[in-house]
PDB file of C-alpha atoms in Angstrom:
ATOM      1  CA  MET A  10      38.875 151.212-191.359  1.00 58.00           C
ATOM      2  CA  SER A  11      35.872 151.120-193.207  1.00 72.00           C
ATOM      3  CA  PHE A  12      33.607 148.744-193.808  1.00 74.00           C
ATOM      4  CA  LEU A  13      32.517 148.177-197.279  1.00 83.00           C
ATOM      5  CA  TRP A  14      29.363 146.273-198.329  1.00 86.00           C
ATOM      6  CA  GLU A  15      30.604 145.572-201.672  1.00 88.00           C
ATOM      7  CA  ASN A  16      33.309 143.860-200.698  1.00 90.00           C
ATOM      8  CA  THR A  17      31.382 141.599-198.164  1.00 90.00           C
ATOM      9  CA  LEU A  18      28.867 140.818-200.926  1.00 93.00           C
ATOM     10  CA  LEU A  19      31.488 139.929-203.395  1.00 93.00           C
ATOM     11  CA  ALA A  20      33.195 138.020-200.857  1.00 93.00           C
ATOM     12  CA  ILE A  21      29.764 136.074-200.042  1.00 95.00           C
ATOM     13  CA  ILE A  22      29.105 135.488-203.866  1.00 96.00           C
ATOM     14  CA  ALA A  23      32.768 134.030-204.052  1.00 96.00           C
ATOM     15  CA  PHE A  24      32.351 132.023-201.368  1.00 96.00           C
ATOM     16  CA  ALA A  25      28.812 130.692-202.386  1.00 96.00           C
ATOM     17  CA  ILE A  26      30.512 129.641-205.884  1.00 96.00           C
ATOM     18  CA  LEU A  27      33.371 128.153-204.569  1.00 95.00           C
ATOM     19  CA  TYR A  28      31.257 126.195-201.954  1.00 91.00           C
ATOM     20  CA  TRP A  29      29.077 125.273-204.947  1.00 91.00           C
ATOM     21  CA  LEU A  30      32.176 123.897-206.994  1.00 91.00           C
ATOM     22  CA  LEU A  31      33.611 122.047-204.056  1.00 88.00           C
ATOM     23  CA  SER A  32      30.186 120.373-203.457  1.00 86.00           C
ATOM     24  CA  ARG A  33      29.707 119.638-207.081  1.00 85.00           C
ATOM     25  CA  TYR A  34      33.311 118.576-207.725  1.00 87.00           C
ATOM     26  CA  ALA A  35      35.281 117.899-204.598  1.00 86.00           C
ATOM     27  CA  PHE A  36      33.007 117.073-201.739  1.00 85.00           C
ATOM     28  CA  GLY A  37      31.118 114.090-203.477  1.00 83.00           C
ATOM     29  CA  PRO A  38      34.342 112.237-204.088  1.00 84.00           C
ATOM     30  CA  LEU A  39      35.872 113.296-200.896  1.00 86.00           C
ATOM     31  CA  PHE A  40      33.092 112.097-198.616  1.00 86.00           C
ATOM     32  CA  SER A  41      32.567 108.953-201.003  1.00 88.00           C
ATOM     33  CA  ILE A  42      36.307 108.067-200.198  1.00 90.00           C
ATOM     34  CA  MET A  43      35.821 108.865-196.463  1.00 91.00           C
ATOM     35  CA  GLU A  44      32.860 106.513-196.814  1.00 93.00           C
ATOM     36  CA  LYS A  45      34.635 103.885-198.274  1.00 95.00           C
ATOM     37  CA  ARG A  46      37.460 104.413-195.700  1.00 95.00           C
ATOM     38  CA  ARG A  47      34.759 104.050-192.772  1.00 95.00           C
ATOM     39  CA  GLU A  48      33.585 100.835-194.231  1.00 96.00           C
ATOM     40  CA  LEU A  49      37.070  99.423-194.876  1.00 97.00           C
ATOM     41  CA  VAL A  50      37.769 100.300-191.110  1.00 97.00           C
ATOM     42  CA  MET A  51      34.538  98.996-189.943  1.00 97.00           C
ATOM     43  CA  SER A  52      35.246  95.593-191.964  1.00 96.00           C
ATOM     44  CA  GLN A  53      38.649  95.078-190.619  1.00 96.00           C
ATOM     45  CA  MET A  54      37.192  95.815-187.348  1.00 96.00           C
ATOM     46  CA  ASN A  55      34.454  93.186-187.757  1.00 96.00           C
ATOM     47  CA  GLU A  56      37.227  90.475-189.170  1.00 96.00           C
ATOM     48  CA  ALA A  57      39.310  91.414-186.123  1.00 96.00           C
ATOM     49  CA  ALA A  58      36.399  90.443-183.929  1.00 95.00           C
ATOM     50  CA  GLN A  59      35.599  87.337-185.673  1.00 96.00           C
ATOM     51  CA  THR A  60      39.248  86.478-185.535  1.00 96.00           C
ATOM     52  CA  ARG A  61      39.521  87.194-182.124  1.00 96.00           C
ATOM     53  CA  GLU A  62      36.330  84.932-181.310  1.00 95.00           C
ATOM     54  CA  GLN A  63      37.848  82.172-183.364  1.00 95.00           C
ATOM     55  CA  ALA A  64      40.821  82.340-181.768  1.00 96.00           C
ATOM     56  CA  ILE A  65      39.169  82.073-178.421  1.00 96.00           C
ATOM     57  CA  ALA A  66      37.080  79.220-179.578  1.00 95.00           C
ATOM     58  CA  TYR A  67      40.108  77.661-180.860  1.00 95.00           C
ATOM     59  CA  VAL A  68      41.569  77.900-177.480  1.00 96.00           C
ATOM     60  CA  GLU A  69      38.895  76.630-175.646  1.00 95.00           C
ATOM     61  CA  GLU A  70      38.982  73.851-178.165  1.00 95.00           C
ATOM     62  CA  GLN A  71      42.811  72.949-177.518  1.00 95.00           C
ATOM     63  CA  LYS A  72      42.233  73.152-173.730  1.00 95.00           C
ATOM     64  CA  GLN A  73      39.350  70.680-173.830  1.00 95.00           C
ATOM     65  CA  ALA A  74      41.224  68.299-176.253  1.00 95.00           C
ATOM     66  CA  LEU A  75      44.342  68.679-173.677  1.00 95.00           C
ATOM     67  CA  GLU A  76      42.078  68.095-170.791  1.00 95.00           C
ATOM     68  CA  GLN A  77      40.771  65.048-172.786  1.00 95.00           C
ATOM     69  CA  ALA A  78      44.103  63.533-173.581  1.00 95.00           C
ATOM     70  CA  ARG A  79      45.442  64.359-169.953  1.00 94.00           C
ATOM     71  CA  LYS A  80      42.323  61.980-169.029  1.00 95.00           C
ATOM     72  CA  GLU A  81      42.933  59.457-171.602  1.00 94.00           C
ATOM     73  CA  ALA A  82      46.602  59.292-170.487  1.00 94.00           C
ATOM     74  CA  HIS A  83      45.493  58.882-166.845  1.00 94.00           C
ATOM     75  CA  ASP A  84      43.158  56.203-167.751  1.00 93.00           C
ATOM     76  CA  ILE A  85      45.844  54.442-169.738  1.00 93.00           C
ATOM     77  CA  ILE A  86      48.185  54.900-166.488  1.00 93.00           C
ATOM     78  CA  GLU A  87      45.686  53.348-164.108  1.00 91.00           C
ATOM     79  CA  GLN A  88      44.879  50.531-166.577  1.00 92.00           C
ATOM     80  CA  SER A  89      48.507  49.625-166.843  1.00 90.00           C
ATOM     81  CA  ARG A  90      48.911  49.476-163.145  1.00 90.00           C
ATOM     82  CA  GLN A  91      45.963  47.333-162.692  1.00 90.00           C
ATOM     83  CA  THR A  92      46.953  45.200-165.367  1.00 90.00           C
ATOM     84  CA  GLY A  93      50.588  45.018-164.104  1.00 86.00           C
ATOM     85  CA  GLY A  94      49.134  44.308-160.762  1.00 87.00           C
ATOM     86  CA  LYS A  95      47.113  41.614-161.922  1.00 88.00           C
ATOM     87  CA  GLN A  96      50.168  40.244-164.020  1.00 89.00           C
ATOM     88  CA  ALA A  97      52.221  40.202-160.686  1.00 86.00           C
ATOM     89  CA  GLU A  98      49.566  38.310-158.857  1.00 88.00           C
ATOM     90  CA  SER A  99      49.158  35.793-161.426  1.00 90.00           C
ATOM     91  CA  ILE A 100      53.000  35.620-161.736  1.00 89.00           C
ATOM     92  CA  LEU A 101      53.310  35.257-157.889  1.00 90.00           C
ATOM     93  CA  ALA A 102      50.374  32.832-157.924  1.00 91.00           C
ATOM     94  CA  ASP A 103      51.872  30.573-160.776  1.00 91.00           C
ATOM     95  CA  ALA A 104      55.554  30.596-158.943  1.00 91.00           C
ATOM     96  CA  LYS A 105      53.797  29.546-155.732  1.00 92.00           C
ATOM     97  CA  ALA A 106      52.128  26.858-157.495  1.00 92.00           C
ATOM     98  CA  GLU A 107      55.373  25.776-159.047  1.00 91.00           C
ATOM     99  CA  ALA A 108      57.144  25.787-155.987  1.00 92.00           C
ATOM    100  CA  THR A 109      54.703  23.757-154.071  1.00 92.00           C
ATOM    101  CA  ARG A 110      54.775  21.208-157.087  1.00 92.00           C
ATOM    102  CA  LEU A 111      58.441  20.970-156.902  1.00 92.00           C
ATOM    103  CA  LYS A 112      58.408  20.837-153.019  1.00 92.00           C
ATOM    104  CA  ASP A 113      55.952  17.747-153.260  1.00 92.00           C
ATOM    105  CA  ASP A 114      58.098  16.278-156.019  1.00 91.00           C
ATOM    106  CA  ALA A 115      61.173  16.497-154.046  1.00 91.00           C
ATOM    107  CA  VAL A 116      59.426  15.200-150.927  1.00 91.00           C
ATOM    108  CA  ARG A 117      58.388  12.168-152.935  1.00 91.00           C
ATOM    109  CA  GLU A 118      61.682  11.539-154.350  1.00 92.00           C
ATOM    110  CA  ILE A 119      63.263  11.959-150.809  1.00 91.00           C
ATOM    111  CA  GLU A 120      60.722   9.476-149.514  1.00 90.00           C
ATOM    112  CA  SER A 121      61.326   7.215-152.296  1.00 91.00           C
ATOM    113  CA  GLU A 122      65.168   7.244-151.915  1.00 89.00           C
ATOM    114  CA  LYS A 123      64.793   6.836-148.288  1.00 88.00           C
ATOM    115  CA  ASN A 124      62.730   3.712-148.902  1.00 89.00           C
ATOM    116  CA  LYS A 125      65.145   2.434-151.338  1.00 87.00           C
ATOM    117  CA  ALA A 126      67.881   3.062-148.964  1.00 86.00           C
ATOM    118  CA  VAL A 127      66.089   1.400-146.118  1.00 83.00           C
ATOM    119  CA  ALA A 128      65.362  -1.454-148.334  1.00 83.00           C
ATOM    120  CA  ALA A 129      68.973  -1.763-149.397  1.00 84.00           C
ATOM    121  CA  LEU A 130      70.057  -1.650-145.895  1.00 81.00           C
ATOM    122  CA  ARG A 131      67.650  -4.086-144.842  1.00 77.00           C
ATOM    123  CA  ASN A 132      68.896  -6.477-147.316  1.00 81.00           C
ATOM    124  CA  GLU A 133      72.439  -5.786-146.617  1.00 79.00           C
ATOM    125  CA  LEU A 134      71.713  -6.234-143.093  1.00 77.00           C
ATOM    126  CA  GLY A 135      69.900  -9.407-143.762  1.00 76.00           C
ATOM    127  CA  THR A 136      72.639 -10.788-145.724  1.00 80.00           C
ATOM    128  CA  ALA A 137      75.291  -9.635-143.164  1.00 75.00           C
ATOM    129  CA  SER A 138      73.107 -11.306-140.419  1.00 77.00           C
ATOM    130  CA  VAL A 139      73.122 -14.451-142.501  1.00 76.00           C
ATOM    131  CA  GLN A 140      77.105 -14.213-142.924  1.00 77.00           C
ATOM    132  CA  ILE A 141      77.359 -13.623-139.196  1.00 76.00           C
ATOM    133  CA  ALA A 142      75.243 -16.596-138.316  1.00 76.00           C
ATOM    134  CA  SER A 143      76.901 -18.797-140.743  1.00 77.00           C
ATOM    135  CA  ARG A 144      80.704 -17.656-139.440  1.00 72.00           C
ATOM    136  CA  LEU A 145      79.052 -17.870-135.719  1.00 66.00           C
ATOM    137  CA  ILE A 146      77.966 -21.333-136.234  1.00 71.00           C
ATOM    138  CA  LYS A 147      81.332 -22.467-137.939  1.00 69.00           C
ATOM    139  CA  LYS A 148      83.180 -20.566-134.988  1.00 60.00           C
ATOM    140  CA  GLU A 149      81.235 -21.937-132.437  1.00 60.00           C
ATOM    141  CA  VAL A 150      81.832 -25.093-133.669  1.00 58.00           C
ATOM    142  CA  GLU A 151      85.798 -24.335-133.921  1.00 61.00           C
ATOM    143  CA  ASN A 152      86.304 -22.027-131.149  1.00 58.00           C
ATOM    144  CA  GLY A 153      84.394 -20.301-128.207  1.00 59.00           C
ATOM    145  CA  PRO A 154      86.198 -16.928-127.380  1.00 64.00           C
ATOM    146  CA  ALA A 155      86.720 -16.165-131.041  1.00 67.00           C
ATOM    147  CA  GLN A 156      83.044 -16.202-131.457  1.00 63.00           C
ATOM    148  CA  GLU A 157      82.678 -13.008-129.455  1.00 71.00           C
ATOM    149  CA  GLU A 158      85.438 -11.204-131.533  1.00 76.00           C
ATOM    150  CA  LEU A 159      83.822 -12.290-134.875  1.00 71.00           C
ATOM    151  CA  VAL A 160      80.283 -10.604-133.506  1.00 71.00           C
ATOM    152  CA  ASN A 161      82.149  -7.425-132.573  1.00 78.00           C
ATOM    153  CA  GLN A 162      83.717  -7.567-136.054  1.00 80.00           C
ATOM    154  CA  TYR A 163      80.972  -7.691-138.173  1.00 76.00           C
ATOM    155  CA  LEU A 164      78.879  -5.330-135.893  1.00 77.00           C
ATOM    156  CA  ASN A 165      81.426  -2.721-136.415  1.00 80.00           C
ATOM    157  CA  GLU A 166      81.378  -3.757-140.227  1.00 79.00           C
ATOM    158  CA  VAL A 167      77.717  -3.197-140.207  1.00 74.00           C
ATOM    159  CA  GLY A 168      77.897  -0.064-138.205  1.00 70.00           C
ATOM    160  CA  GLY A 169      80.753   1.321-140.663  1.00 64.00           C
ATOM    161  CA  ARG A 170      78.362   0.903-143.549  1.00 57.00           C
ATOM    162  CA  GLN A 171      75.708   2.973-142.537  1.00 50.00           C
TER     163      GLN A 171
END
């Protein structure tokens, strides 16, 4: 094996010409395409990062909205409890007042009926007493022992009417 300088020189010249042709016609467009590809990848990575940041911000916003909604729901429930309690107390107070009023009305009505009954009884007793007295006087004039029987009979009548 021998080493020939001419072949080496010829290979270097061919390599130089090939390099010059590649750099003039192939490397420029190839590097241009590679640069465009790199820019595209970088822009997609930036968009992905922005989208991720927007998603994180959206999730945080949704968490805050959910927390606010829970707080409002809790406030509404608490307000409903308070309102219900107040309404229950109001209804209870109204019922007690109505019961007291009905009781007082019933007591007055009972008292009125009692007074009427006592007055009617007195009136009836007075009438019966007058009748007894008149019969006694009449019988006394007529008969002595029958008088006692007549008093007992009228007392039984008056006692039976009560």
